């Protein structure tokens, strides 16, 4: 798995190939864990020793996304990108209507992987090579499949790191999203034999040449900057620009619970105060993706024309987010890139830092080698913006 | 009213017969209560002495249910049954698209009855003979009508028990849901004459032969157990099986208020902290149906293919649920039953127990003759599951 | 701008005229403020000295309203007016289907004006001459444009009052809503020269002859009072009637945040606990429109057939509303008026008073010349009701 492109190609029809008709039992010899689960009737989740390199996991609960989901997403995060807000605006620039927010697609696909991949996770360690591959509209039915591409037991032998490449597909079987994430997963039995260590080589960033599949050619001349809320386009941003997004957004328990249930993400730490109150933090942990969505919505103030997330190069949930905290964010332009063969949009590679209870006017990041204690998210991603 | 089947037949066209055109005033002699209410312009609700045996009450506020309501329901409870989640999954097995969650239908119909039946209720005592009669889709307009089928004054003469058979209908006038509930209602005036006591005979359970009207024949072969999230079907469950649903879900005030308003349920105890803070509990009481929906969503873990609630035999809200509590649940299979003439689905009669702040690994229920103090809900119902 | 009628006419095609294609830069000499903002890439909002009499501001973020938004609005406020609740009910009386709640339209249009008009507002001082001009349905795309019609620096020279006439339009460019509001806005620089004072003459109330544009002729005979929940029609109300709406509704932080984000209203005081905790109240302020929507929903109990808000004559947010408070309301009928040429509906001019943590059985309003300390809202508006 040294080359993620190979994975990409291999996966290109994965959803379609395994789409319908097989029962869990037919996974056969692959899954000790899953057969155990089946016998117990309830899902206790896979443990580290249940994963096998090359194993393909079709995730449960396909989901038809509706304008109702969009409304709830809007109510929870308050995004203001005109493309996703107005069917009329979308049509003028060349979309059939408003596409779904990229992160709503991400969260729904991600949510499906949780019961199979990270129910027994200690920590969500990272994302890489996340590419949005197709524009998605209300009415689409999303499903997800993952391949185990890396396994590495930790020296404690109590946990191990699982790398999966997950893909979200729509009802036609076409991929809409593809990404790698790695999580630290508990072992059921410390004495269990560990599989041979295999760590995938992951790209540091998605190349600009791979961007834009989920963005149809737009009519940049018809893109109305006044309605969009800002005049700044591709050419107005320069590598090294730092932008304080100014606004702050406080998170409530009900909000993150509603969001995370909407994605059918079942990770227990988000919902179960009874259990969490006995845990080290003593409270519910907010799904990391909630911080990403808040940072993205806040980033409108300064990046209002960056209407599409084309890829996520990497991300780190530096510190947990808890209800009651107010999230702020700032961004740095890491790189600006034209898209090969396209003069309608360009790409900005951004690093967005989100903090808890700390305004970002002075662009907090690290002091010495360590993150500023207020930093909760460090996200590296590509956005598209009209030229 | 000794025979609920007779009631059933009598009611079969009730919604259609009284559907449109009459004013409240035309109810004529039926309603002392309602005329009083009319004069005051505001609705203070019926008191015990306002009900008459045989009286038919058409409830206000018909409601067109949309995919927006579905999204909110999903965000509030996080159900993962594939049929209701994916139009594509639904079509494969023979539905035109995803039907509404049965409990969303129940709550909306129930909500309509509150202003007329239980605004002055002291307690919601029970449900019986609740049958889901037609699959319902987003776009349907639901309305409700109730018949008073029993009245019994309490010995204190301060309250009485009112039995109503309520029916929800869609915009064609066809019934989608039919159930009996009984509530303890305050008297306006202790000295008021009580009507002759009449208590309906109610079935202990809906017979299996009456199940399945709201479930079209499905193609069980096309039912994809991997996408559904579990392989267990009808034949895998046995009378006496106990299943701990493992997960816990904490409830927030905003969540139950949003849910209960969504159903247009106006019971004051759920929304009015100012009044409740002076009451015996000192806080808002959560609508009992919220606990049912949480228990149902939690039951996915262990009963993931039980895609349809066909009937509710009885239910008891053992203790109140308050915000901040974490709900857990477990189920026992009381009975397994084939459906006459159908080889696509079978029925499981379940008893699901929900608790507050108490995991259910040891199946808490009663100690001595009393409920375990953590138990909040004891629900007896039928689900359908593919064979 | 002494005559608001002239403004009305001038504005009648405002949305269409400036609808598409211009960039912010093309506003040219009009906006010192906006060019400054552009250079900073982020929007810090206009200050008092940035406004010019006669300036037209096209607001950002057009918004396609969906049934998802309606569901969320219903979940947050629990309105029960049958017209907006049931497509079937709407069709029977002559609408093509359920229109959007008038206040949902108002809040969405209002929200668009915030980033340009009131981001640096100290206080929202008042509304006048607000008229609903067209019935709006899910699927409509709303946008907004404002004209600055008055400016008056305060004697402190630290702030000034800005009067804007704002208009909401649908995707055809037709106006759906038109209103004046005035806000006290901070100056960026106390020493900045103030524009010549100009204060518009505003009508004390919208005349009855201007009402009803957003209400098609209805079939009052087909209006089913039982389904609507009350029998009282136009003729049952008399000037001077006082109605206690009885019920109370407690507000949670998550609720008002979700609502206000849904409207893409970006006023910081509603969302940023970190900043607000350092402010005089020490907590988040709830958007004033939230209180209006709650009062309107509560007013169903007593005014259940008042299915349409035709105009808002004036409104005052007397005291702030905070999460945890329970809102009550009462109304007085200020005037009853037939609509010229229409025998289907009549108009009631209402004054609705909302309070926090104080039931309204004794109609609290003022003691001496001051408002009762519990009063939070004093709203003067016209509703339509079947005859």
Short mmCIF file of N, CA, C and O in Angstrom, two decimals, chain B residues 43-135:
data_model
loop_
_atom_site.label_atom_id
_atom_site.label_comp_id
_atom_site.label_asym_id
_atom_site.label_seq_id
_atom_site.Cartn_x
_atom_site.Cartn_y
_atom_site.Cartn_z
N UNK B 43 -58.27 27.76 25.05
CA UNK B 43 -58.54 26.38 25.39
C UNK B 43 -57.89 26.04 26.72
O UNK B 43 -56.66 26.01 26.84
N UNK B 44 -58.71 25.78 27.70
CA UNK B 44 -58.20 25.34 28.99
C UNK B 44 -58.31 23.84 29.13
O UNK B 44 -57.97 23.27 30.16
N UNK B 45 -58.74 23.21 28.06
CA UNK B 45 -58.80 21.75 28.07
C UNK B 45 -60.06 21.22 28.72
O UNK B 45 -60.71 21.89 29.52
N UNK B 46 -60.42 19.99 28.33
CA UNK B 46 -61.57 19.34 28.96
C UNK B 46 -61.20 18.84 30.35
O UNK B 46 -60.09 18.36 30.56
N UNK B 47 -62.16 18.90 31.26
CA UNK B 47 -62.02 18.27 32.56
C UNK B 47 -62.84 16.97 32.54
O UNK B 47 -63.60 16.72 31.59
N UNK B 48 -62.67 16.17 33.60
CA UNK B 48 -63.29 14.84 33.59
C UNK B 48 -64.78 14.91 33.30
O UNK B 48 -65.32 14.12 32.51
N UNK B 49 -65.46 15.86 33.92
CA UNK B 49 -66.91 15.90 33.77
C UNK B 49 -67.34 16.41 32.40
O UNK B 49 -68.54 16.43 32.09
N UNK B 50 -66.39 16.83 31.55
CA UNK B 50 -66.73 17.30 30.21
C UNK B 50 -66.83 16.16 29.19
O UNK B 50 -67.27 16.37 28.06
N UNK B 51 -66.35 14.98 29.56
CA UNK B 51 -66.36 13.85 28.61
C UNK B 51 -67.67 13.09 28.68
O UNK B 51 -68.28 12.98 29.74
N UNK B 52 -68.10 12.56 27.54
CA UNK B 52 -69.33 11.74 27.46
C UNK B 52 -68.99 10.45 26.72
O UNK B 52 -68.33 10.48 25.67
N UNK B 53 -69.47 9.35 27.23
CA UNK B 53 -69.27 8.07 26.54
C UNK B 53 -69.86 8.15 25.13
O UNK B 53 -70.97 8.64 24.94
N UNK B 54 -69.07 7.69 24.17
CA UNK B 54 -69.54 7.67 22.79
C UNK B 54 -69.26 8.95 22.03
O UNK B 54 -69.40 9.00 20.81
N UNK B 55 -68.86 9.96 22.75
CA UNK B 55 -68.55 11.24 22.11
C UNK B 55 -67.37 11.08 21.15
O UNK B 55 -66.39 10.41 21.45
N UNK B 56 -67.50 11.69 19.99
CA UNK B 56 -66.41 11.68 19.01
C UNK B 56 -65.78 13.06 18.98
O UNK B 56 -66.48 14.06 18.85
N UNK B 57 -64.49 13.08 19.11
CA UNK B 57 -63.76 14.36 19.12
C UNK B 57 -62.83 14.41 17.92
O UNK B 57 -61.90 13.61 17.81
N UNK B 58 -63.13 15.31 17.01
CA UNK B 58 -62.19 15.53 15.91
C UNK B 58 -61.13 16.50 16.41
O UNK B 58 -61.44 17.60 16.86
N UNK B 59 -59.91 16.11 16.30
CA UNK B 59 -58.83 16.92 16.86
C UNK B 59 -58.32 17.93 15.84
O UNK B 59 -58.37 17.71 14.63
N UNK B 60 -57.79 18.99 16.38
CA UNK B 60 -57.32 20.09 15.54
C UNK B 60 -55.92 19.83 14.97
O UNK B 60 -55.23 18.91 15.38
N UNK B 61 -55.61 20.69 14.03
CA UNK B 61 -54.28 20.84 13.46
C UNK B 61 -53.82 19.61 12.68
O UNK B 61 -52.91 18.88 13.10
N UNK B 62 -54.44 19.43 11.51
CA UNK B 62 -53.90 18.42 10.60
C UNK B 62 -52.46 18.81 10.26
O UNK B 62 -52.09 19.98 10.33
N UNK B 63 -51.67 17.81 9.90
CA UNK B 63 -50.23 18.06 9.80
C UNK B 63 -49.66 17.31 8.61
O UNK B 63 -49.75 16.08 8.54
N UNK B 64 -49.10 18.06 7.67
CA UNK B 64 -48.39 17.43 6.57
C UNK B 64 -46.97 17.12 7.04
O UNK B 64 -46.24 18.02 7.44
N UNK B 65 -46.63 15.86 7.02
CA UNK B 65 -45.32 15.42 7.50
C UNK B 65 -44.34 15.48 6.32
O UNK B 65 -44.68 15.07 5.21
N UNK B 66 -43.16 15.99 6.57
CA UNK B 66 -42.19 16.18 5.49
C UNK B 66 -40.87 15.48 5.81
O UNK B 66 -40.65 15.03 6.94
N UNK B 67 -39.99 15.47 4.81
CA UNK B 67 -38.65 14.94 5.06
C UNK B 67 -37.91 15.82 6.07
O UNK B 67 -36.94 15.36 6.68
N UNK B 68 -38.37 17.04 6.23
CA UNK B 68 -37.78 17.88 7.27
C UNK B 68 -38.09 17.34 8.66
O UNK B 68 -37.22 17.31 9.54
N UNK B 69 -39.31 16.88 8.84
CA UNK B 69 -39.68 16.27 10.13
C UNK B 69 -38.85 15.01 10.36
O UNK B 69 -38.41 14.73 11.48
N UNK B 70 -38.66 14.27 9.30
CA UNK B 70 -37.86 13.03 9.40
C UNK B 70 -36.43 13.37 9.81
O UNK B 70 -35.85 12.71 10.68
N UNK B 71 -35.85 14.40 9.20
CA UNK B 71 -34.48 14.77 9.54
C UNK B 71 -34.37 15.15 11.01
O UNK B 71 -33.44 14.74 11.71
N UNK B 72 -35.35 15.89 11.47
CA UNK B 72 -35.32 16.30 12.87
C UNK B 72 -35.46 15.08 13.78
O UNK B 72 -34.75 14.95 14.78
N UNK B 73 -36.36 14.19 13.41
CA UNK B 73 -36.51 12.96 14.20
C UNK B 73 -35.19 12.19 14.23
O UNK B 73 -34.77 11.70 15.28
N UNK B 74 -34.54 12.11 13.09
CA UNK B 74 -33.26 11.40 13.04
C UNK B 74 -32.20 12.09 13.90
O UNK B 74 -31.43 11.43 14.60
N UNK B 75 -32.18 13.42 13.85
CA UNK B 75 -31.20 14.15 14.65
C UNK B 75 -31.47 14.02 16.14
O UNK B 75 -30.55 14.06 16.96
N UNK B 76 -32.73 13.82 16.51
CA UNK B 76 -33.07 13.76 17.92
C UNK B 76 -32.91 12.36 18.51
O UNK B 76 -32.66 12.21 19.71
N UNK B 77 -33.06 11.33 17.68
CA UNK B 77 -33.01 9.97 18.22
C UNK B 77 -31.94 9.08 17.60
O UNK B 77 -31.55 8.09 18.19
N UNK B 78 -31.52 9.42 16.40
CA UNK B 78 -30.46 8.63 15.77
C UNK B 78 -30.82 7.21 15.40
O UNK B 78 -30.01 6.30 15.52
N UNK B 79 -32.05 6.98 14.90
CA UNK B 79 -32.40 5.61 14.50
C UNK B 79 -31.55 5.17 13.32
O UNK B 79 -31.12 5.99 12.52
N UNK B 80 -31.32 3.85 13.22
CA UNK B 80 -30.46 3.35 12.14
C UNK B 80 -31.08 2.21 11.35
O UNK B 80 -30.38 1.49 10.65
N UNK B 81 -32.37 2.02 11.48
CA UNK B 81 -33.02 0.98 10.69
C UNK B 81 -32.93 1.36 9.21
O UNK B 81 -33.34 2.47 8.82
N UNK B 82 -32.37 0.46 8.40
CA UNK B 82 -32.04 0.81 7.02
C UNK B 82 -33.27 1.17 6.20
O UNK B 82 -33.20 2.05 5.33
N UNK B 83 -34.38 0.52 6.46
CA UNK B 83 -35.59 0.79 5.67
C UNK B 83 -35.99 2.26 5.75
O UNK B 83 -36.31 2.88 4.73
N UNK B 84 -35.98 2.82 6.94
CA UNK B 84 -36.39 4.22 7.11
C UNK B 84 -35.28 5.19 6.73
O UNK B 84 -35.52 6.38 6.56
N UNK B 85 -34.07 4.69 6.62
CA UNK B 85 -32.92 5.56 6.37
C UNK B 85 -32.63 5.74 4.89
O UNK B 85 -32.15 6.79 4.48
N UNK B 86 -32.93 4.73 4.09
CA UNK B 86 -32.52 4.74 2.69
C UNK B 86 -33.68 4.44 1.75
O UNK B 86 -34.24 3.35 1.77
N UNK B 87 -33.99 5.39 0.89
CA UNK B 87 -35.01 5.16 -0.13
C UNK B 87 -34.63 3.98 -1.02
O UNK B 87 -35.49 3.21 -1.46
N UNK B 88 -33.36 3.87 -1.28
CA UNK B 88 -32.83 2.82 -2.15
C UNK B 88 -33.04 1.44 -1.51
O UNK B 88 -33.48 0.50 -2.16
N UNK B 89 -32.72 1.34 -0.25
CA UNK B 89 -32.92 0.09 0.49
C UNK B 89 -34.41 -0.25 0.50
O UNK B 89 -34.80 -1.41 0.30
N UNK B 90 -35.22 0.76 0.73
CA UNK B 90 -36.67 0.55 0.76
C UNK B 90 -37.17 0.00 -0.57
O UNK B 90 -37.95 -0.96 -0.61
N UNK B 91 -36.72 0.60 -1.66
CA UNK B 91 -37.18 0.16 -2.99
C UNK B 91 -36.77 -1.27 -3.28
O UNK B 91 -37.54 -2.04 -3.85
N UNK B 92 -35.58 -1.63 -2.88
CA UNK B 92 -35.10 -2.99 -3.16
C UNK B 92 -35.97 -4.05 -2.53
O UNK B 92 -36.09 -5.16 -3.04
N UNK B 93 -36.54 -3.74 -1.39
CA UNK B 93 -37.33 -4.78 -0.73
C UNK B 93 -38.83 -4.63 -1.00
O UNK B 93 -39.62 -5.47 -0.56
N UNK B 94 -39.22 -3.59 -1.73
CA UNK B 94 -40.61 -3.53 -2.15
C UNK B 94 -41.43 -2.35 -1.71
O UNK B 94 -42.62 -2.26 -2.02
N UNK B 95 -40.83 -1.44 -0.97
CA UNK B 95 -41.52 -0.19 -0.62
C UNK B 95 -41.29 0.82 -1.76
O UNK B 95 -40.27 0.75 -2.43
N UNK B 96 -42.18 1.76 -1.92
CA UNK B 96 -41.91 2.78 -2.96
C UNK B 96 -40.73 3.68 -2.58
O UNK B 96 -40.01 4.16 -3.43
N UNK B 97 -40.55 3.92 -1.30
CA UNK B 97 -39.41 4.67 -0.77
C UNK B 97 -39.43 4.49 0.74
O UNK B 97 -40.27 3.74 1.25
N UNK B 98 -38.57 5.16 1.45
CA UNK B 98 -38.54 4.99 2.90
C UNK B 98 -39.84 5.48 3.52
O UNK B 98 -40.25 6.62 3.30
N UNK B 99 -40.46 4.63 4.32
CA UNK B 99 -41.65 5.10 5.05
C UNK B 99 -41.20 5.92 6.25
O UNK B 99 -40.04 5.91 6.66
N UNK B 100 -42.15 6.66 6.82
CA UNK B 100 -41.87 7.37 8.07
C UNK B 100 -41.63 6.38 9.19
O UNK B 100 -42.23 5.30 9.22
N UNK B 101 -40.80 6.76 10.12
CA UNK B 101 -40.64 5.97 11.34
C UNK B 101 -42.02 5.82 11.99
O UNK B 101 -42.76 6.79 12.15
N UNK B 102 -42.33 4.59 12.38
CA UNK B 102 -43.66 4.35 12.98
C UNK B 102 -43.92 5.25 14.17
O UNK B 102 -45.04 5.73 14.38
N UNK B 103 -42.90 5.48 14.95
CA UNK B 103 -43.11 6.28 16.16
C UNK B 103 -43.29 7.77 15.85
O UNK B 103 -43.98 8.47 16.59
N UNK B 104 -42.72 8.22 14.76
CA UNK B 104 -42.98 9.61 14.36
C UNK B 104 -44.47 9.76 14.04
O UNK B 104 -45.11 10.74 14.45
N UNK B 105 -45.01 8.79 13.34
CA UNK B 105 -46.46 8.79 13.07
C UNK B 105 -47.25 8.76 14.37
O UNK B 105 -48.18 9.54 14.58
N UNK B 106 -46.83 7.89 15.26
CA UNK B 106 -47.53 7.77 16.54
C UNK B 106 -47.50 9.09 17.30
O UNK B 106 -48.54 9.57 17.79
N UNK B 107 -46.34 9.70 17.39
CA UNK B 107 -46.22 10.93 18.19
C UNK B 107 -47.04 12.07 17.59
O UNK B 107 -47.61 12.88 18.33
N UNK B 108 -47.06 12.14 16.27
CA UNK B 108 -47.83 13.23 15.65
C UNK B 108 -49.32 13.03 15.88
O UNK B 108 -50.04 13.97 16.21
N UNK B 109 -49.79 11.81 15.72
CA UNK B 109 -51.21 11.54 15.98
C UNK B 109 -51.52 11.77 17.46
O UNK B 109 -52.50 12.45 17.80
N UNK B 110 -50.68 11.27 18.30
CA UNK B 110 -50.86 11.43 19.74
C UNK B 110 -50.92 12.91 20.12
O UNK B 110 -51.78 13.35 20.90
N UNK B 111 -50.00 13.66 19.54
CA UNK B 111 -49.92 15.09 19.85
C UNK B 111 -51.24 15.80 19.62
O UNK B 111 -51.65 16.68 20.39
N UNK B 112 -51.93 15.43 18.55
CA UNK B 112 -53.20 16.09 18.23
C UNK B 112 -54.25 15.86 19.30
O UNK B 112 -55.15 16.69 19.49
N UNK B 113 -54.16 14.73 19.97
CA UNK B 113 -55.20 14.41 20.95
C UNK B 113 -55.01 15.16 22.27
O UNK B 113 -55.94 15.27 23.06
N UNK B 114 -53.82 15.67 22.49
CA UNK B 114 -53.50 16.27 23.80
C UNK B 114 -54.40 17.46 24.15
O UNK B 114 -54.96 17.50 25.25
N UNK B 115 -54.56 18.44 23.25
CA UNK B 115 -55.36 19.62 23.67
C UNK B 115 -56.79 19.25 24.04
O UNK B 115 -57.41 19.95 24.86
N UNK B 116 -57.31 18.18 23.48
CA UNK B 116 -58.70 17.80 23.77
C UNK B 116 -58.82 16.77 24.89
O UNK B 116 -59.85 16.71 25.55
N UNK B 117 -57.82 15.94 25.04
CA UNK B 117 -57.95 14.80 25.95
C UNK B 117 -57.16 14.98 27.25
O UNK B 117 -57.68 14.73 28.34
N UNK B 118 -55.92 15.44 27.14
CA UNK B 118 -55.06 15.30 28.32
C UNK B 118 -54.41 16.59 28.78
O UNK B 118 -53.42 16.56 29.51
N UNK B 119 -55.01 17.73 28.42
CA UNK B 119 -54.41 18.97 28.88
C UNK B 119 -54.51 19.09 30.40
O UNK B 119 -53.66 19.68 31.04
N UNK B 120 -55.54 18.50 30.96
CA UNK B 120 -55.71 18.54 32.40
C UNK B 120 -55.46 17.17 33.04
O UNK B 120 -56.00 16.86 34.10
N UNK B 121 -54.64 16.40 32.36
CA UNK B 121 -54.34 15.07 32.87
C UNK B 121 -53.35 15.14 34.01
O UNK B 121 -52.43 15.95 34.01
N UNK B 122 -53.56 14.29 34.98
CA UNK B 122 -52.61 14.12 36.08
C UNK B 122 -51.56 13.11 35.66
O UNK B 122 -50.39 13.22 36.00
N UNK B 123 -51.99 12.10 34.92
CA UNK B 123 -51.07 11.05 34.52
C UNK B 123 -51.60 10.34 33.28
O UNK B 123 -52.81 10.20 33.09
N UNK B 124 -50.68 9.94 32.44
CA UNK B 124 -50.98 9.12 31.28
C UNK B 124 -50.84 7.67 31.76
O UNK B 124 -49.75 7.22 32.04
N UNK B 125 -51.95 6.95 31.87
CA UNK B 125 -51.90 5.67 32.58
C UNK B 125 -51.51 4.49 31.71
O UNK B 125 -50.86 3.57 32.18
N UNK B 126 -51.95 4.48 30.47
CA UNK B 126 -51.59 3.30 29.68
C UNK B 126 -52.03 3.40 28.25
O UNK B 126 -52.77 4.31 27.84
N UNK B 127 -51.51 2.49 27.45
CA UNK B 127 -51.88 2.31 26.05
C UNK B 127 -52.33 0.87 25.86
O UNK B 127 -51.84 -0.03 26.54
N UNK B 128 -53.20 0.64 24.91
CA UNK B 128 -53.54 -0.74 24.54
C UNK B 128 -54.02 -0.77 23.10
O UNK B 128 -54.45 0.25 22.55
N UNK B 129 -53.91 -1.94 22.52
CA UNK B 129 -54.51 -2.23 21.22
C UNK B 129 -54.08 -1.20 20.16
O UNK B 129 -54.90 -0.78 19.34
N UNK B 130 -52.82 -0.86 20.18
CA UNK B 130 -52.31 0.11 19.21
C UNK B 130 -51.82 -0.62 17.98
O UNK B 130 -50.91 -1.45 18.06
N UNK B 131 -52.46 -0.34 16.86
CA UNK B 131 -52.11 -1.02 15.61
C UNK B 131 -51.75 -0.01 14.52
O UNK B 131 -52.48 0.96 14.31
N UNK B 132 -50.65 -0.27 13.86
CA UNK B 132 -50.25 0.54 12.71
C UNK B 132 -50.90 -0.07 11.47
O UNK B 132 -50.73 -1.26 11.19
N UNK B 133 -51.67 0.73 10.77
CA UNK B 133 -52.59 0.18 9.77
C UNK B 133 -52.18 0.47 8.33
O UNK B 133 -52.73 -0.13 7.39
N UNK B 134 -51.28 1.38 8.11
CA UNK B 134 -50.93 1.74 6.73
C UNK B 134 -49.54 2.36 6.74
O UNK B 134 -49.22 3.13 7.65
N UNK B 135 -48.73 2.02 5.76
CA UNK B 135 -47.41 2.67 5.71
C UNK B 135 -47.60 4.11 5.26
O UNK B 135 -48.40 4.41 4.38
#
